[in-house]
């Protein structure tokens, strides 16, 4: 063996033995070691030690988890009066024309691939494959324009 390996092994053994033989200390932990001179019967006869947990609700241990709602948060007053997630608001949708022509029915696939069956009585000529941005609203008419979600087109912009 080389001198370096021997010195390293010896220093590791010394460090290990020193750590194992160190005296017990209470460095801020919650447990308190029992002195070796105290017998079990002497411990039972002594009065219990005062609690280390603070009694005021403001001072909680650093590792505690709060329960309940955060301060300032109130419970909702009840069931909403109108639907909140069923009716989509009208808005602009970007996509490609899948069924073109001069109307009144068109096919549209948005950027996510969702198909729409679009109705418009404006007579706008749209070619299949055209990249467009359209303002869609839910269709109030009972017109079937093919496969997809039935929508009515209010406006259209061609994207170059």
Rosetta silent file (secondary structure, phi, psi, omega in degrees, C-alpha in Angstrom):
SEQUENCE: XXXXXXXXXXXXXXXXXXXXXXXXXXXXXXXXXXXXXXXXXXXXXXXXXXXXXXXXXXXXXXXXXXXXXXXXXXXXXXXXXXXXXXXXXXXXXXXXXXXXXXXXXXXXXXXXXXXXXXXXXXXXXXXXXXXXXXXXXXXXXXXXXXXXXXXXXXXXXXXX
SCORE:     score description
SCORE:     0.000 S_00000001
   1 L     0.000  149.086  179.988    0.000    0.000    0.000 S_00000001
   2 L   -84.588  165.789 -179.133    1.111    3.488   -0.664 S_00000001
   3 H   -66.171  -36.081 -179.033    1.648    6.097    2.004 S_00000001
   4 H   -64.771  -42.733  179.580   -1.242    8.209    0.698 S_00000001
   5 H   -66.286  -39.784 -179.946   -3.744    5.333    1.030 S_00000001
   6 H   -65.464  -43.091 -179.795   -2.549    4.494    4.521 S_00000001
   7 H   -65.964  -39.244  179.513   -2.789    8.116    5.685 S_00000001
   8 H   -65.924  -46.385 -179.942   -6.277    8.482    4.211 S_00000001
   9 H   -62.991  -41.038  179.637   -7.549    5.286    5.811 S_00000001
  10 H   -65.137  -42.258 -179.348   -6.058    6.224    9.172 S_00000001
  11 H   -67.453  -34.798  176.883   -7.606    9.710    9.129 S_00000001
  12 H   -65.754  -40.724  178.640  -11.037    8.278    8.279 S_00000001
  13 H   -64.570  -42.539 -179.764  -10.830    5.837   11.193 S_00000001
  14 H   -63.987  -42.945  179.319   -9.794    8.634   13.579 S_00000001
  15 H   -64.357  -41.609 -179.683  -12.648   10.878   12.425 S_00000001
  16 H   -63.589  -47.234 -179.010  -15.170    8.043   12.808 S_00000001
  17 H   -66.585  -35.093  178.733  -14.020    7.138   16.311 S_00000001
  18 H   -67.121  -40.235 -179.879  -13.958   10.787   17.390 S_00000001
  19 H   -67.918  -35.218 -179.205  -17.523   11.321   16.180 S_00000001
  20 H   -73.698  -27.530 -176.045  -18.770    8.212   17.993 S_00000001
  21 L   -99.711    8.798  179.606  -17.194    9.172   21.297 S_00000001
  22 L   -69.844  143.560  179.745  -18.330   12.825   21.348 S_00000001
  23 L   -68.761  151.365  179.749  -20.412   13.776   24.433 S_00000001
  24 L   -73.405  135.873  177.539  -24.171   14.248   23.960 S_00000001
  25 L  -130.314  158.779  175.243  -25.262   17.873   23.715 S_00000001
  26 L  -109.289   96.296 -177.405  -28.604   19.575   23.344 S_00000001
  27 L  -102.907   61.851  174.789  -28.112   21.986   20.477 S_00000001
  28 L    86.438    6.562  179.577  -31.637   23.285   20.031 S_00000001
  29 L   -80.065  172.628 -179.659  -33.332   19.913   19.572 S_00000001
  30 L   -88.060  -19.735 -178.225  -36.648   18.952   21.157 S_00000001
  31 L   -93.285  147.615  179.845  -35.338   15.897   23.026 S_00000001
  32 L  -118.361  124.920 -179.837  -33.446   16.141   26.304 S_00000001
  33 L   -69.282  146.380  178.378  -30.961   13.381   27.195 S_00000001
  34 L   -83.287  129.114  178.418  -31.460   11.617   30.505 S_00000001
  35 L   -63.527  143.942 -176.448  -28.485   12.058   32.852 S_00000001
  36 L   -64.076  -22.256 -177.230  -26.761    8.730   33.547 S_00000001
  37 L   -80.392  -15.847 -177.167  -27.113    9.139   37.341 S_00000001
  38 L   -81.651  128.288  177.887  -30.906    9.284   37.269 S_00000001
  39 L   -88.215  157.431  179.153  -32.592    5.965   37.932 S_00000001
  40 H   -58.857  -34.855 -179.739  -35.964    5.106   36.326 S_00000001
  41 H   -70.202  -32.263  179.178  -37.718    5.227   39.717 S_00000001
  42 H   -70.463  -32.635  178.711  -36.350    8.722   40.399 S_00000001
  43 H   -69.473  -36.375 -178.366  -37.707    9.929   37.068 S_00000001
  44 H   -70.047  -30.619 -176.932  -41.224    8.639   37.819 S_00000001
  45 H   -81.754  -21.123 -177.059  -41.372   10.432   41.184 S_00000001
  46 L   -77.927  151.836  178.642  -40.280   13.816   39.851 S_00000001
  47 L   -69.036  153.047 -179.094  -42.911   16.288   38.577 S_00000001
  48 L   -65.463  148.318 -179.684  -43.256   16.584   34.799 S_00000001
  49 L   -72.045  149.379  178.394  -41.091   19.153   33.062 S_00000001
  50 L   -63.619  148.603 -176.946  -42.821   22.295   31.752 S_00000001
  51 L   -68.223  139.857  179.201  -43.890   22.064   28.128 S_00000001
  52 L   -86.718   -8.982 -179.271  -41.488   23.471   25.558 S_00000001
  53 L   -81.463  129.855 -179.952  -44.345   24.287   23.157 S_00000001
  54 L   -64.537  146.019 -176.115  -45.387   27.943   23.357 S_00000001
  55 L   -89.473  -19.222 -178.963  -48.913   28.489   24.658 S_00000001
  56 L   -79.340  143.781 -178.684  -49.829   31.567   22.614 S_00000001
  57 L   -70.292  -19.390 -179.261  -51.499   30.919   19.231 S_00000001
  58 L   -74.807  -33.642 -177.532  -49.268   33.508   17.530 S_00000001
  59 L   -97.984  101.976  178.237  -46.026   31.693   18.321 S_00000001
  60 L  -111.391  155.111  178.077  -46.066   28.332   16.540 S_00000001
  61 L   -58.513  153.072 -175.155  -43.131   26.025   15.989 S_00000001
  62 L   -65.637  -19.394 -177.252  -41.168   26.725   12.817 S_00000001
  63 L  -107.239   14.059 -178.626  -42.124   23.416   11.244 S_00000001
  64 L   -82.199  155.977  179.281  -45.880   23.500   11.899 S_00000001
  65 L  -111.541  126.880 -179.647  -48.450   23.524    9.107 S_00000001
  66 L   -71.584  149.460  176.989  -51.338   25.960    9.343 S_00000001
  67 L  -118.006  157.762  178.363  -54.863   24.628    8.971 S_00000001
  68 L    89.953 -178.120 -178.881  -57.960   26.292    7.638 S_00000001
  69 L   -74.235  150.323  176.564  -58.433   29.036    5.086 S_00000001
  70 L   -63.890  155.854 -179.766  -55.799   31.757    4.702 S_00000001
  71 L   -61.928  139.493  177.189  -56.567   35.030    6.448 S_00000001
  72 L    87.989   -5.258  179.947  -58.839   37.342    4.476 S_00000001
  73 L   -94.266  127.351  179.656  -60.358   34.598    2.296 S_00000001
  74 L  -108.192  153.978  178.316  -64.123   34.344    2.483 S_00000001
  75 L   -73.260  141.012  178.171  -66.327   31.463    1.429 S_00000001
  76 L   -58.643  149.212 -174.554  -68.283   32.055   -1.804 S_00000001
  77 L   -69.102  -19.065  179.560  -71.864   33.165   -1.138 S_00000001
  78 L   157.325 -159.375 -179.283  -73.446   30.186   -2.912 S_00000001
  79 L   -71.329  137.183  178.583  -74.277   28.734   -6.296 S_00000001
  80 L   -62.093  147.472 -179.464  -73.720   31.168   -9.196 S_00000001
  81 L   -74.123  -30.342  179.439  -76.903   32.639  -10.682 S_00000001
  82 L  -121.716  154.976  177.448  -75.713   32.108  -14.268 S_00000001
  83 L   -61.076  141.817 -177.674  -73.636   29.293  -15.791 S_00000001
  84 L  -108.328  -18.854 -175.512  -69.927   30.010  -15.562 S_00000001
  85 L  -130.227    2.629 -176.959  -68.359   27.321  -17.732 S_00000001
  86 L   -91.957  -47.224 -176.353  -70.964   26.139  -20.217 S_00000001
  87 L   -89.888  120.268  177.460  -71.498   29.151  -22.481 S_00000001
  88 L   -85.678  139.860  177.586  -68.380   30.316  -24.273 S_00000001
  89 L   -74.900  150.078  179.529  -68.142   34.000  -24.983 S_00000001
  90 L   -64.942  150.158 -179.779  -67.831   35.006  -28.624 S_00000001
  91 E  -170.334 -179.782 -178.774  -64.329   35.587  -29.820 S_00000001
  92 E   -88.103  138.365  178.064  -61.791   35.311  -32.585 S_00000001
  93 E  -128.818  134.871  178.708  -60.559   31.914  -33.697 S_00000001
  94 E  -103.773  139.930  179.644  -57.631   31.266  -35.994 S_00000001
  95 E  -177.094 -159.923 -177.068  -57.571   28.297  -38.334 S_00000001
  96 E  -126.864  142.918  178.703  -57.826   26.937  -41.876 S_00000001
  97 E   -74.748  125.573  178.755  -60.827   26.570  -44.170 S_00000001
  98 E  -103.392  -23.669  173.117  -61.622   22.880  -44.745 S_00000001
  99 E  -133.337  111.423 -175.574  -64.790   23.413  -46.860 S_00000001
 100 L  -101.372 -166.963  179.399  -64.753   26.577  -48.940 S_00000001
 101 E   131.590 -162.030  179.265  -66.974   28.351  -51.415 S_00000001
 102 L  -101.294    6.698  173.887  -69.185   31.442  -51.411 S_00000001
 103 L   102.201 -176.843    2.627  -71.308   30.274  -48.494 S_00000001
 104 E   -81.979   -8.602 -178.244  -73.494   30.102  -46.614 S_00000001
 105 E  -108.067  140.613  178.338  -71.746   27.042  -45.074 S_00000001
 106 E  -135.848  161.701  170.969  -68.021   26.629  -44.517 S_00000001
 107 E  -113.196  140.251 -177.937  -65.771   24.181  -42.711 S_00000001
 108 E  -138.334  137.043  171.278  -63.075   25.445  -40.351 S_00000001
 109 E  -118.936  121.381 -179.241  -60.372   23.665  -38.339 S_00000001
 110 E   -74.922 -179.343 -174.880  -58.786   25.799  -35.620 S_00000001
 111 L   -64.419  -20.783  177.021  -55.080   25.698  -34.727 S_00000001
 112 L   -89.197   -5.004  179.446  -55.743   22.816  -32.311 S_00000001
 113 L    92.771    4.235 -179.961  -57.510   20.816  -35.038 S_00000001
 114 L   -73.446  128.591 -178.573  -61.037   21.219  -33.623 S_00000001
 115 E   -84.458  142.153  175.504  -63.592   21.194  -36.470 S_00000001
 116 E  -126.297  142.680  170.552  -66.282   23.866  -36.807 S_00000001
 117 E  -105.497  109.916 -169.188  -69.282   23.972  -39.140 S_00000001
 118 E  -107.091  136.185  177.111  -69.614   27.700  -39.836 S_00000001
 119 E  -115.694  135.818  174.210  -72.645   29.536  -41.225 S_00000001
 120 E  -152.223  130.508  178.052  -72.560   33.044  -42.716 S_00000001
 121 L   -94.003   12.461 -179.713  -75.100   34.725  -45.000 S_00000001
 122 L   -76.709  -19.654  179.790  -72.561   37.401  -46.060 S_00000001
 123 L    72.581   31.028  179.487  -71.509   35.375  -49.118 S_00000001
 124 L   -72.953  124.918  177.950  -67.775   35.800  -48.495 S_00000001
 125 L   -76.954  122.950  178.339  -65.734   33.677  -50.933 S_00000001
 126 E  -127.907  130.088 -178.960  -63.275   31.490  -48.979 S_00000001
 127 L   -91.078  146.304  177.394  -60.965   28.963  -50.623 S_00000001
 128 L   -61.124  132.298 -179.619  -60.195   25.574  -49.100 S_00000001
 129 L    92.595   -4.696 -179.968  -56.865   25.710  -47.235 S_00000001
 130 L   -68.723  138.210  176.880  -57.008   29.496  -46.642 S_00000001
 131 E   -87.525  118.885 -173.818  -55.518   30.654  -43.328 S_00000001
 132 E  -134.008  164.243  171.699  -58.160   32.848  -41.639 S_00000001
 133 E  -125.755  120.214 -174.852  -59.131   34.501  -38.413 S_00000001
 134 E  -123.979  148.299  174.314  -62.890   34.454  -37.788 S_00000001
 135 E   -97.318  115.012 -175.920  -65.188   35.876  -35.132 S_00000001
 136 E  -110.671  143.958  172.707  -67.503   33.059  -34.081 S_00000001
 137 E  -133.152  154.941  177.564  -70.646   33.092  -31.955 S_00000001
 138 E   -58.875  138.559 -177.152  -72.915   30.185  -31.051 S_00000001
 139 L   -75.539  128.791  176.897  -75.410   29.568  -33.824 S_00000001
 140 L   -96.164   -9.850 -179.154  -78.992   30.538  -32.993 S_00000001
 141 L   -90.952  154.782  178.513  -80.272   29.178  -36.321 S_00000001
 142 L   -97.367   59.202  179.379  -81.230   25.562  -36.929 S_00000001
 143 L  -112.047  128.814  178.925  -79.004   25.181  -39.974 S_00000001
 144 L   -96.380  112.324 -179.217  -76.794   22.112  -40.286 S_00000001
 145 L  -102.408   20.292  175.876  -73.556   23.059  -42.044 S_00000001
 146 L   108.906 -160.094 -177.454  -71.892   19.663  -41.729 S_00000001
 147 L   -72.895  144.802  176.620  -69.457   18.067  -39.280 S_00000001
 148 L   115.236  177.233  178.616  -68.105   20.071  -36.353 S_00000001
 149 E   -71.992  125.685 -177.813  -69.416   22.481  -33.785 S_00000001
 150 E   -73.364  117.027 -179.221  -72.222   24.567  -35.312 S_00000001
 151 E  -134.621  161.076  175.753  -71.189   28.247  -35.147 S_00000001
 152 E  -112.292  135.049 -177.592  -72.148   31.480  -36.867 S_00000001
 153 E   -95.098  122.727  177.900  -69.431   33.661  -38.418 S_00000001
 154 E   -92.215  -35.801 -178.198  -69.745   37.405  -37.762 S_00000001
 155 E  -151.861  156.892  178.825  -66.470   38.520  -39.379 S_00000001
 156 E  -142.746  140.693  175.129  -63.516   37.025  -41.209 S_00000001
 157 E  -128.216  130.094  176.627  -59.932   38.182  -41.854 S_00000001
 158 E   -85.211  134.373  179.524  -57.620   36.378  -44.254 S_00000001
 159 L  -103.256  124.133 -179.293  -54.096   35.864  -42.923 S_00000001
 160 L   -68.755    0.000    0.000  -51.366   35.893  -45.603 S_00000001
